[in-house]
XYZ file of C-alpha atoms in Angstrom:
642
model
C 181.861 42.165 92.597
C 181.120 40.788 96.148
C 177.232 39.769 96.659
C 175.839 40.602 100.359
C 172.893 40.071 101.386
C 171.090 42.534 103.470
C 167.936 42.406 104.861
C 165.781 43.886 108.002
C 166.178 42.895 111.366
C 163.115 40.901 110.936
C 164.523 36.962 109.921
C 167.996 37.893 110.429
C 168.675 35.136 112.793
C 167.248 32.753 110.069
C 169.910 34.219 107.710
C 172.969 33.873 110.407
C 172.193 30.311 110.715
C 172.292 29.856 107.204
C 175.068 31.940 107.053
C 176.985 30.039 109.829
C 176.732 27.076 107.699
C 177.629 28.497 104.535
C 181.465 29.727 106.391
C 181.719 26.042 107.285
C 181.885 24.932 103.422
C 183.659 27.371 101.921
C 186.319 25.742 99.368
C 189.098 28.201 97.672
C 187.029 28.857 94.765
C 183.993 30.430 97.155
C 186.640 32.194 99.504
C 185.415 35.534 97.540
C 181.796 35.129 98.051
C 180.255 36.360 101.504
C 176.488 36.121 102.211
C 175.527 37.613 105.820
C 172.712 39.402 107.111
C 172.629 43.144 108.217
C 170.268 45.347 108.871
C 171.441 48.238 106.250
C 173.755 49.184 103.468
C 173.577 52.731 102.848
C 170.139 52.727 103.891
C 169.046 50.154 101.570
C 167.631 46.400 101.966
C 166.889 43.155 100.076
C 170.296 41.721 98.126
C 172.711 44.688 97.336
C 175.217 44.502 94.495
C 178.457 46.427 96.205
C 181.430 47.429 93.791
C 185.038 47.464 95.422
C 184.352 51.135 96.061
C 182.084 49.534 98.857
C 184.048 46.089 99.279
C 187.499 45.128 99.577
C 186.722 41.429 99.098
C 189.985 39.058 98.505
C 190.691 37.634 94.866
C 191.687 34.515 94.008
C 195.433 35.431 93.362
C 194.935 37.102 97.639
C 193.943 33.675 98.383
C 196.740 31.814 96.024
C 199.118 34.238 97.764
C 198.320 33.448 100.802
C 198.377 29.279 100.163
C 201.932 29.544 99.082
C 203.269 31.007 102.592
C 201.966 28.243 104.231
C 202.054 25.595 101.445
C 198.786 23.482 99.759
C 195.798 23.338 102.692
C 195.023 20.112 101.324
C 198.013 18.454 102.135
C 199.055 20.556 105.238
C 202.284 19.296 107.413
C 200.931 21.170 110.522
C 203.696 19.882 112.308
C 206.183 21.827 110.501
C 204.205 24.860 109.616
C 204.577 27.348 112.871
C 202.633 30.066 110.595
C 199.859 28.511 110.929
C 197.287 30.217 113.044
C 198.579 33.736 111.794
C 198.329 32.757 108.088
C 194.844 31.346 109.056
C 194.526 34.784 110.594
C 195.549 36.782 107.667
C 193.101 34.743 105.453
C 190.108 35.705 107.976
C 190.852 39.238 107.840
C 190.778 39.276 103.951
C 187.984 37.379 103.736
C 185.520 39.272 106.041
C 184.135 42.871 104.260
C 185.655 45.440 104.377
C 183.727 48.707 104.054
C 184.270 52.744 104.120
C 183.568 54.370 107.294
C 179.978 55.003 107.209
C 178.998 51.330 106.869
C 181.579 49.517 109.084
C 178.670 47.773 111.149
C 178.241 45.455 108.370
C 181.557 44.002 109.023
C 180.795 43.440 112.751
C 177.747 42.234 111.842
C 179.401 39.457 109.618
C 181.453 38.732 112.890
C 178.815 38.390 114.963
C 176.999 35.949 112.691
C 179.460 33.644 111.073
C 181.591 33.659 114.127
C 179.208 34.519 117.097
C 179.288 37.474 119.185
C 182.638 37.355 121.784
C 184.311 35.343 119.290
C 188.305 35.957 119.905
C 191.664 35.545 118.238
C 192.228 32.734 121.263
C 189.192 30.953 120.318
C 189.753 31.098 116.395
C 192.870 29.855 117.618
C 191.861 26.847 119.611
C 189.474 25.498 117.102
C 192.719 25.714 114.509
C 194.130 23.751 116.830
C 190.898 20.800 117.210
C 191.245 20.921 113.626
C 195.117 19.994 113.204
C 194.601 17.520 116.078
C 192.148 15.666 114.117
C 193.959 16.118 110.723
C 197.062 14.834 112.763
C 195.051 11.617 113.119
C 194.241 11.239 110.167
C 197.265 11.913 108.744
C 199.096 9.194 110.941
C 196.300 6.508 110.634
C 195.615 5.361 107.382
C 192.596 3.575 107.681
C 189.779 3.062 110.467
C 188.052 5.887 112.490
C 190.401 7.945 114.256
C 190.576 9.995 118.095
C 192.505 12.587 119.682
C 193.248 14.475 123.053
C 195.335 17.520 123.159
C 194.569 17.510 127.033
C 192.217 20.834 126.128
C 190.323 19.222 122.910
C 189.245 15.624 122.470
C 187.925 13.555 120.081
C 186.415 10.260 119.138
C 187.020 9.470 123.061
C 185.281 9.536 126.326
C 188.075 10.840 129.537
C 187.020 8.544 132.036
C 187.556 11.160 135.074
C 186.101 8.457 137.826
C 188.415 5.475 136.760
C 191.720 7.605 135.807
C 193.825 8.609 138.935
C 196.295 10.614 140.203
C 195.489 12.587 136.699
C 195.313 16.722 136.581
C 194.165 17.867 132.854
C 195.662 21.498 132.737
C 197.594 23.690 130.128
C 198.111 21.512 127.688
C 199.240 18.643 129.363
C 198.172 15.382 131.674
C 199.890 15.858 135.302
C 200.923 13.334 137.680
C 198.957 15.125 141.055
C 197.007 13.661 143.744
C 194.162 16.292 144.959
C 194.217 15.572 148.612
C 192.199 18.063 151.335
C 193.843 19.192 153.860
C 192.636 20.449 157.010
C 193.510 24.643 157.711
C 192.252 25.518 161.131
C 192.655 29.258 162.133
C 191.902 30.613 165.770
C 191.987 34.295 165.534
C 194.156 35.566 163.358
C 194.619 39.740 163.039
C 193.671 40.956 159.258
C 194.320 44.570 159.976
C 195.249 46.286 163.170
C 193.111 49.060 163.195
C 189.599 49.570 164.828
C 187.183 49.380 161.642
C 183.736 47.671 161.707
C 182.262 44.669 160.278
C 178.662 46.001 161.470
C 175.918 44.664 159.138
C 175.067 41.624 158.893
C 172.249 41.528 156.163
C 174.924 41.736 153.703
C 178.013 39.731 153.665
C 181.530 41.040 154.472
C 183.812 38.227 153.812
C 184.184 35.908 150.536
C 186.287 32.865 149.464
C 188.077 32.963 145.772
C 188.602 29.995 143.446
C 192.185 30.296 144.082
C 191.598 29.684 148.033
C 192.072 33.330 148.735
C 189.687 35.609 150.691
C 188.190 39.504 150.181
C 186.795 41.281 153.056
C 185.072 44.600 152.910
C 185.489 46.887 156.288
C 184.245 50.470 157.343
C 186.527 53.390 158.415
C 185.222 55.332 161.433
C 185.387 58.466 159.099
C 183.069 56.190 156.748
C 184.934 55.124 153.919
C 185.374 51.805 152.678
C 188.174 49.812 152.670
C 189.012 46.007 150.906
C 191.678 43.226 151.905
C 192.674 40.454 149.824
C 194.489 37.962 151.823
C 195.812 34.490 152.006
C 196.037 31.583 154.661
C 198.961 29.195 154.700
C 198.962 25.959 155.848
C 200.132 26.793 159.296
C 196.801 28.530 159.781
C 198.800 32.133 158.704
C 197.151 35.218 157.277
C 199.811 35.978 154.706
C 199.932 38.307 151.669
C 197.329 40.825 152.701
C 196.550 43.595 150.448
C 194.423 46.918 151.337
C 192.613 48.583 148.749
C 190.836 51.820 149.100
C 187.372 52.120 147.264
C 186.681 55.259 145.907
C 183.275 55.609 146.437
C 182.056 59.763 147.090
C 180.908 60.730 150.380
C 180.068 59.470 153.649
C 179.612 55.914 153.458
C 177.031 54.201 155.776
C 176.569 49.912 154.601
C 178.904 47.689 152.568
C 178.778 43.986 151.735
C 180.220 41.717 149.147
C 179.945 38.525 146.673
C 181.730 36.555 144.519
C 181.170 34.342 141.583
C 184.907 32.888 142.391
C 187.043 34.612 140.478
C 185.550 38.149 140.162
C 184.668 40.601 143.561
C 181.263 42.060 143.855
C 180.744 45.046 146.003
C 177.582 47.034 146.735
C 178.068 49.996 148.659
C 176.152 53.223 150.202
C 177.954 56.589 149.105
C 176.864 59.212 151.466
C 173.425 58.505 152.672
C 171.419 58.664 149.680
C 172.893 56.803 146.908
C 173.746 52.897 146.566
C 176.920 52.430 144.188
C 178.406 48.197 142.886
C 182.050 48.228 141.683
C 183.183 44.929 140.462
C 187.310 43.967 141.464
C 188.255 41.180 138.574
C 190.006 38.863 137.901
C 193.119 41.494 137.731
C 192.538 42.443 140.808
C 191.298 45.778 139.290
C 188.084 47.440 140.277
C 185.935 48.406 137.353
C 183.610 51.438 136.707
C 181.968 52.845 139.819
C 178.193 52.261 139.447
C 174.932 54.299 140.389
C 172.075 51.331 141.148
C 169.816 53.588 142.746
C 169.849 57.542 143.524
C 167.770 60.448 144.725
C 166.874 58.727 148.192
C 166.455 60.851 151.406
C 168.296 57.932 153.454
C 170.022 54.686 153.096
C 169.440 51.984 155.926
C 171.052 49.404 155.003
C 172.019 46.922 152.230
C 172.354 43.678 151.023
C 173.954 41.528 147.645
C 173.169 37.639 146.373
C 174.764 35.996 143.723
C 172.714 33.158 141.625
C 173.974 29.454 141.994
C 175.200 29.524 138.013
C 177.003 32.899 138.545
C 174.986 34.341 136.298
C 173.091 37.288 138.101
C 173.381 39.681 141.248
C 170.384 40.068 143.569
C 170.745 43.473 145.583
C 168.099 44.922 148.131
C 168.417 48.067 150.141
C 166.163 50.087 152.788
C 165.057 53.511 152.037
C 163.182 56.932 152.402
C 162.302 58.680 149.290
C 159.887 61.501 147.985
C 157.479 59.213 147.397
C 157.929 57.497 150.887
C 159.129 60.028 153.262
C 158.254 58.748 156.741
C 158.709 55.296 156.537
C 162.176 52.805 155.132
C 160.994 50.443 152.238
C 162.910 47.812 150.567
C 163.986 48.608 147.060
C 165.436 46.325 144.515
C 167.846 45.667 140.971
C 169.123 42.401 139.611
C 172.142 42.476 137.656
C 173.133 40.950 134.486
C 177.163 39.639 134.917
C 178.820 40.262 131.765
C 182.046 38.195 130.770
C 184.548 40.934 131.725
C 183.094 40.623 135.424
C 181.251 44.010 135.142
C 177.182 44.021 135.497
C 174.542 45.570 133.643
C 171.934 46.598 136.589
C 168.210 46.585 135.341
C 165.669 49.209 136.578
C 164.855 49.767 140.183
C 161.981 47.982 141.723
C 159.906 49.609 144.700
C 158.895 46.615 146.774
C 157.259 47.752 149.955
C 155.134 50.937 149.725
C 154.685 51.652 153.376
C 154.781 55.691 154.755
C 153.245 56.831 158.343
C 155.181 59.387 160.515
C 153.872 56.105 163.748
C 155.735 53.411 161.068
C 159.266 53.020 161.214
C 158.894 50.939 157.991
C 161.286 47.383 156.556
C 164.864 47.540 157.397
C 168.263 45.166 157.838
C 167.523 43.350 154.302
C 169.103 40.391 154.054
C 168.073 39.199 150.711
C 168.915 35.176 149.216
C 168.132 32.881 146.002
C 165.852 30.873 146.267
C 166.388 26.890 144.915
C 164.089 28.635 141.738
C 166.795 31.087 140.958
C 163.866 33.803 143.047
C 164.887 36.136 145.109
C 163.704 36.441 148.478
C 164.142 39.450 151.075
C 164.047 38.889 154.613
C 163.594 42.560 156.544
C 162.240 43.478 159.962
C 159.593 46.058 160.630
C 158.546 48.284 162.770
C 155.316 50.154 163.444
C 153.354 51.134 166.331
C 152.707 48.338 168.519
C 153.400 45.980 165.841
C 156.590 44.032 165.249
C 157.384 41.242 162.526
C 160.166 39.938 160.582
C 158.729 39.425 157.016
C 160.287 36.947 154.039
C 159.246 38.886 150.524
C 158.968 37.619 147.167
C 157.263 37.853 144.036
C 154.089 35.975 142.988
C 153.874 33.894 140.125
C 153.697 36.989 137.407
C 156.631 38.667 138.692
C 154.961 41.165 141.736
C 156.353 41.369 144.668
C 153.360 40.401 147.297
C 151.834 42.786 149.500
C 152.782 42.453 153.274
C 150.447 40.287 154.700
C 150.246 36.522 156.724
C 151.713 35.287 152.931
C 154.560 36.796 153.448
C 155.025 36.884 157.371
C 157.642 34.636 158.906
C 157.009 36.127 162.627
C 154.614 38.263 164.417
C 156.297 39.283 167.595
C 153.051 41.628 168.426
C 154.526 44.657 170.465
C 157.964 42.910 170.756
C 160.379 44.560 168.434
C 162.164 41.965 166.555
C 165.437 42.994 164.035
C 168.190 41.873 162.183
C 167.416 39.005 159.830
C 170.288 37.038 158.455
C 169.441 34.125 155.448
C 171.122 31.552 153.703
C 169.903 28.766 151.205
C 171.259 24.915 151.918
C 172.281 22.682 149.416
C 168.498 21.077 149.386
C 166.794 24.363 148.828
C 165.759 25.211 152.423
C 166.201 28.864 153.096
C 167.202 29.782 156.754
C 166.225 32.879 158.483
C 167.655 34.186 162.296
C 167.406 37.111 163.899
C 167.491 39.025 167.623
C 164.116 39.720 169.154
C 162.124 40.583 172.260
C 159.162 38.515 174.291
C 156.762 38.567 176.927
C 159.088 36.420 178.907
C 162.631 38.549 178.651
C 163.414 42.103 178.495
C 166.030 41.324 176.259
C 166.724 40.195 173.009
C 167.408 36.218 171.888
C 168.519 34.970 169.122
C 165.493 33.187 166.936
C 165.375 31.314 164.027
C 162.634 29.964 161.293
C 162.966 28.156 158.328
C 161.364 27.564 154.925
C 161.371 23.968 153.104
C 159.388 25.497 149.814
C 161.685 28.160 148.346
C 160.220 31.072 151.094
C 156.037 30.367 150.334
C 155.723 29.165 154.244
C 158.090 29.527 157.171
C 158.055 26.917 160.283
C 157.199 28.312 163.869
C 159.828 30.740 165.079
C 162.033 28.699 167.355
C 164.417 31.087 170.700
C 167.900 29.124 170.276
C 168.957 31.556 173.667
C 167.381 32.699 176.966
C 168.386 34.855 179.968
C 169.040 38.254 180.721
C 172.365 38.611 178.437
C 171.637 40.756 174.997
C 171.957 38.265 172.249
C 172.172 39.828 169.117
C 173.066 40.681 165.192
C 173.461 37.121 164.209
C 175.029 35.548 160.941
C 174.010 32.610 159.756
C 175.600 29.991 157.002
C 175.532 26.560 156.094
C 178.298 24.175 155.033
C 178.636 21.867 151.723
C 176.828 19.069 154.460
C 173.667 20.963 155.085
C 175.180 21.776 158.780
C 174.028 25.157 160.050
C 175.546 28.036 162.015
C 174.659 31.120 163.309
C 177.596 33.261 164.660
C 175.969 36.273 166.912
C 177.444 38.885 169.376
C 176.190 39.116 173.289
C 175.962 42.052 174.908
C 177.193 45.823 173.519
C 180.987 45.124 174.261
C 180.939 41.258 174.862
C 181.957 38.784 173.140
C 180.174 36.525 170.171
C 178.983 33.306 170.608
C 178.343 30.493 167.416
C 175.479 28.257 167.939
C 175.676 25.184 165.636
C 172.996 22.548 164.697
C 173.901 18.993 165.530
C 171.294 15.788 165.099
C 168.405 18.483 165.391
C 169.604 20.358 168.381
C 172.041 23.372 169.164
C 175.029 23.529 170.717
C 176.396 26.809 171.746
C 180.377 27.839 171.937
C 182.376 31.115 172.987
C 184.265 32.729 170.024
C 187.532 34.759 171.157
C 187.307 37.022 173.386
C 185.910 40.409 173.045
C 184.905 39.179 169.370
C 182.148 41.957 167.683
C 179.683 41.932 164.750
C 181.018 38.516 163.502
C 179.760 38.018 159.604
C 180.222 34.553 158.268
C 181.206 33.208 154.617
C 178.432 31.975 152.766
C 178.932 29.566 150.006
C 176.473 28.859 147.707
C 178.615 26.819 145.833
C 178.743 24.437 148.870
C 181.922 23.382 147.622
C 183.428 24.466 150.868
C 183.633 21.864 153.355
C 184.316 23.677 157.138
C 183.587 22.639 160.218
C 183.907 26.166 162.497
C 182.385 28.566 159.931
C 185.032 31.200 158.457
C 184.261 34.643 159.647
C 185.779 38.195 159.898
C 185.050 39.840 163.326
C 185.555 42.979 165.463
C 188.114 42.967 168.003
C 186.793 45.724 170.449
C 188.857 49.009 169.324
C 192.123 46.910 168.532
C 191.418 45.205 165.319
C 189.478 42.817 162.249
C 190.025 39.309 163.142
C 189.579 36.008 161.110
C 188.777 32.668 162.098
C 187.368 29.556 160.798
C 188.444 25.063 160.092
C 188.191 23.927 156.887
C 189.441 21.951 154.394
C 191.360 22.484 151.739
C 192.510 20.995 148.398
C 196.058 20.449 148.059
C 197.793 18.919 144.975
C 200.567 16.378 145.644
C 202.731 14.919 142.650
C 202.808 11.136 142.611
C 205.088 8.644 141.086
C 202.167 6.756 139.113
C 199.161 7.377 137.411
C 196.325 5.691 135.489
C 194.509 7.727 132.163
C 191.200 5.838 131.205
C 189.524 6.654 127.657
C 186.294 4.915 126.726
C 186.216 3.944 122.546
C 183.506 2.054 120.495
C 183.794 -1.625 119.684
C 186.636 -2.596 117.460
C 188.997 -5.489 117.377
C 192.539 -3.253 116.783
C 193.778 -0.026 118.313
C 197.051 2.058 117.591
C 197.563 5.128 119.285
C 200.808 7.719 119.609
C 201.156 9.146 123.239
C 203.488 12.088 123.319
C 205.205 12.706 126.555
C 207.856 15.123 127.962
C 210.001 14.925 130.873
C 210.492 11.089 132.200
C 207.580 9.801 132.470
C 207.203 6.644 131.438
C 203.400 4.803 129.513
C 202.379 1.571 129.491
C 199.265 0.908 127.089
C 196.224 -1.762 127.904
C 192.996 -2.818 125.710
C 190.144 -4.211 127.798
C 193.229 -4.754 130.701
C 195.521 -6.428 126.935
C 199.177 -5.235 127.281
C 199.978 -3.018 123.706
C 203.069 -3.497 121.777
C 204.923 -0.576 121.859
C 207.755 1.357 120.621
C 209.680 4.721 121.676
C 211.075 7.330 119.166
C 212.420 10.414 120.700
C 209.488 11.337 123.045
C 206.588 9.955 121.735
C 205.366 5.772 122.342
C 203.519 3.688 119.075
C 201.167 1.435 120.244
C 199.103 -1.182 118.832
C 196.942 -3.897 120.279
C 194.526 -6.538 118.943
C 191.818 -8.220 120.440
C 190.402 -11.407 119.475
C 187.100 -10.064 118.461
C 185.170 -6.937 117.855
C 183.673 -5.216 121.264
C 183.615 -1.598 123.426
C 187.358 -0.911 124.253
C 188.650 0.577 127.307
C 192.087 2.213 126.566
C 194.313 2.667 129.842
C 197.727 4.393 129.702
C 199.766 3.657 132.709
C 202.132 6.592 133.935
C 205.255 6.276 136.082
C 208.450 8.092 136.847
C 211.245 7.323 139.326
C 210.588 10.159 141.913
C 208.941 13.363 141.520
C 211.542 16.073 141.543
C 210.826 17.231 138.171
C 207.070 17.943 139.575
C 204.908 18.921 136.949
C 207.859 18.801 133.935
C 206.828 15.040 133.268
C 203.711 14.622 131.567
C 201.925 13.605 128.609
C 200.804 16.306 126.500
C 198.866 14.543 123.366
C 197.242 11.098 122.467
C 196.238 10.095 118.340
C 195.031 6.794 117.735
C 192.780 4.920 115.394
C 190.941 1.905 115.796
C 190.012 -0.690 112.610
């Protein structure tokens, strides 16, 4: 019979650790005996005696079986045994329980434990795969303390990424490239020809992939949303656009966007009561269409953050409900990303409570993460002779705080103020700008605050523009060098203007003509280093522009190469280096030229110092030329040391 424990929920992590460790030591006599915690067999807890009626556990002659098609696991020769991983895989699936029906969850369970929760084929795979790299070593070394690198697993040695150069790590195998950045500079390029909008700029319309494409999210004039995936070459190029249709119900008023890198992250209005997230991954397929909030008289507008680890969403959205009928409040939801790239939303939180038929209430949220992983919601509001732009956040129990001087970043008085666009720096400061009016101008200026202690205080509002001209619905980002930007539109049909922060001051320059509603990238990554911020824009009635200077990393092969591994002290060091292609190695000890030898496609070295200290093992790659490209390289180093 097979023994399993099973106990209550209560001390079952106690168990899995225990449990964990007892899979790590199993030897072929104990392959038939399983103890894991679950919360019920049957119904019953405490230890459980289960016949094979309840258990198909594996026998010894299963296991004996099973040795033979891949020979004795003592003395393994995983070089010639190709069967490896799926034997290994067979062995698993006898050894894990096996129950009727009704009581399946105990195997999962097991899983979970022993294995963890997510564990995969590919992972069970890849630690198969550590294991044969250091048996390898072993193997080849017959005395002293071994290492190995398979380019994905290492062991017993430090990759020195600073020292090594002209060296890419990737599938499997040590690449000759040189990462260089290269400047793309693009003027106004047409995305779509077509007259949708880009209004909005609380949320974000436009985001930057780990792969150096872009997404943009645009509204029909019938209200529906529509997405483009697109590419810029190095000739400054929009190339390899793709439209995608979202299929959101309705009338759709708001839409905006995020990205972790590799997955899409949309939160959208559907008709004018609902707010909906689908998620586009890493496919390029868009997963399950998602109710965050419902039952709302009217959606404002919206507004989506993503947390600097990539961990959580942030969304905010203004709104008229039943219990708030007169007046738009800001409502809220953080969501939990999930490793598919879909997102568990939590509840809704009501964060402003304000309703008078004279209050026009908190709109335009444009909400942020603080340097705290908090969010913070920048809104304007309007009541009767009142005007202010207000920065909200929670207190230190997890309330949002009422609306008062705490959370005020400007009191305009009678002047109505609107708009707010924020960003976070790389230092934590959060920046805040907006369009407003004042005793001085009938018309509205772009103004700006900012706060230096994650969004507690907010420095005196500062008017960037003057004059008669309507300055307004600005956009505001910040590049991987703290530099700031804010991207607005003058006049109704005019064209947009970007006002950039140099040595303290501002600088102001035209953006193409008849440019409308610009929204800029935001990277809070600030990996992206640009020095004209990359935007998608309204051409008036023609068409959605892009435009933007960065740089961008480019990978060059090279003819040479240096690999640095750090090892403990020793006074002698062999190692095998693998290679494929032409490449050619040269091996050095603390800057010591190795002896060395070449069979088929792998080099023996060996080296000897003249006393025991820290070694520094350099491998020194060259090749003729570079037409193979990436076909030379070095895909595994074993070596011992004395």
């Amino acid at each position: 019979m097979t023994r399993i424990y099973v106990e209550t929920p209560d001390g079952a992590q106690e168990k899995a650790d225990q449990a964990e460790e007892n899979a790590k030591q199993y030897t072929d006599n104990q392959i038939g005996e399983i103890e894991v915690p679950v919360e019920s067999v049957n119904g019953k807890t405490g230890i459980v005696e289960l016949t094979n009626k309840d258990v198909n556990a594996p026998s010894n002659s299963d296991y004996e079986n099973l040795k033979a098609k891949v020979g004795n696991a003592d003395d393994l020769d995983t070089e010639t045994k190709e069967n490896l991983v799926a034997a290994i895989n067979e062995l698993e699936q006898k050894r894990v329980t096996h129950l009727s029906d009704n009581d399946r969850h105990v195997t999962q369970t097991f899983k979970d434990y022993v294995y963890g929760k997510g564990r995969t084929t590919t992972a069970l795979q890849r630690e198969v795969a550590y294991l044969n790299l250091k048996q390898e070593a072993s193997d080849r070394i017959e005395n002293g303390s071994t290492f190995g690198d398979n380019m994905e697993d290492i062991f017993g040695a430090i990759f020195d990424e600073v020292t090594s150069t002209n060296i890419v790590r990737r599938d499997r195998a040590m690449l000759m490239l040189d990462s260089q950045m290269e400047e793309v500079s693009v003027e106004d390029a047409t995305v779509v020809n077509e007259a949708y909008s880009t209004e909005g700029n609380g949320g974000r319309k436009l985001v930057r992939l780990d792969d150096g494409s872009f997404y943009a999210v645009l509204l029909h004039p019938d209200n529906y949303i529509l997405g483009y995936h697109f590419n810029v070459n190095s000739n400054g190029e929009i190339v390899n656009v793709q439209e995608e249709q979202m299929e959101f119900t309705n009338t759709r008023t708001d839409v905006c966007i995020t990205t972790d890198g590799k997955n899409v992250f949309m939160l959208g209005t559907s008709g004018t009561a609902v707010v909906r997230f689908r998620t586009r991954n890493t496919n390029g397929e868009w997963l399950d269409n998602l109710l965050v909030d419902s039952s709302q008289n009217e959606v404002n507008s919206i507004s989506l953050a993503i947390n600097p680890e990539g961990t959580e969403l942030h969304a905010a959205w203004s709104s008229k409900n039943d219990n708030y009928p007169d007046s738009f409040n800001i409502r809220y939801a953080k969501g939990t990303i999930n490793a598919d790239g879909s997102v568990t939303w939590g509840s809704v939180e009501q964060v402003t409570t304000v309703n008078s038929t004279t209050n026009t209430g908190l709109r335009n949220p444009s909400i942020i993460v603080n340097n705290q992983d908090e969010p913070i919601i920048t809104s304007d509001y309007r009541a009767s002779s009142v005007s202010r732009v207000y920065g909200l956040r929670k207190d230190s129990g997890g309330s949002w705080l009422a609306l008062n001087t705490e959370t005020t970043i400007y009191d305009a008085g009678n002047y109505t103020q609107s708009s707010p666009s924020a960003c976070v720096d790389k230092d934590g400061v959060i920046h805040v700008a907006w369009h407003g009016l004042d005793s001085e101008e009938n018309s509205n200026n772009i103004r700006y605050s900012r706060s230096i202690d994650g969004g507690k205080t907010w420095s005196t509002m500062e008017k960037l523009t003057s004059g008669t001209q309507r300055n307004h619905s600005p956009s505001v980002t910040v590049n991987k060098n703290n530099k700031l930007f804010i991207l607005f539109q003058r006049n109704s049909v005019g064209t947009s203007y970007m006002l950039e922060n140099t040595d303290g001051g501002w600088v102001i320059t035209q953006m193409p003509s008849n440019s409308r509603h610009p929204s800029a990238l935001y990277d809070n990554t600030f990996t992206l280093d640009f020095s004209i911020p990359l935007s998608v824009y309204m051409i008036n009635g023609v068409s959605i522009n892009f435009r933007g200077t960065w740089k961008k990393e480019t990978e060059v092969p090279t003819t040479t190469a240096t690999a640095v591994y750090e090892l403990e002290a020793t006074d002698q060091v062999g190692a095998f280096v693998k290679r494929v292609g032409d490449i050619e190695v040269e091996a050095y000890i603390n800057d010591e030229l190795m002896d060395a030898d070449l069979l088929d496609d792998e080099y023996m070295f060996s080296g000897t110092l003249a006393e025991e200290e820290p070694v520094t093992l350099r491998l020194e790659l060259s090749r003729v030329n570079t037409d193979s490209g990436n076909d030379d390289a070095v895909t595994r180093l074993l070596g011992g040391r004395a």
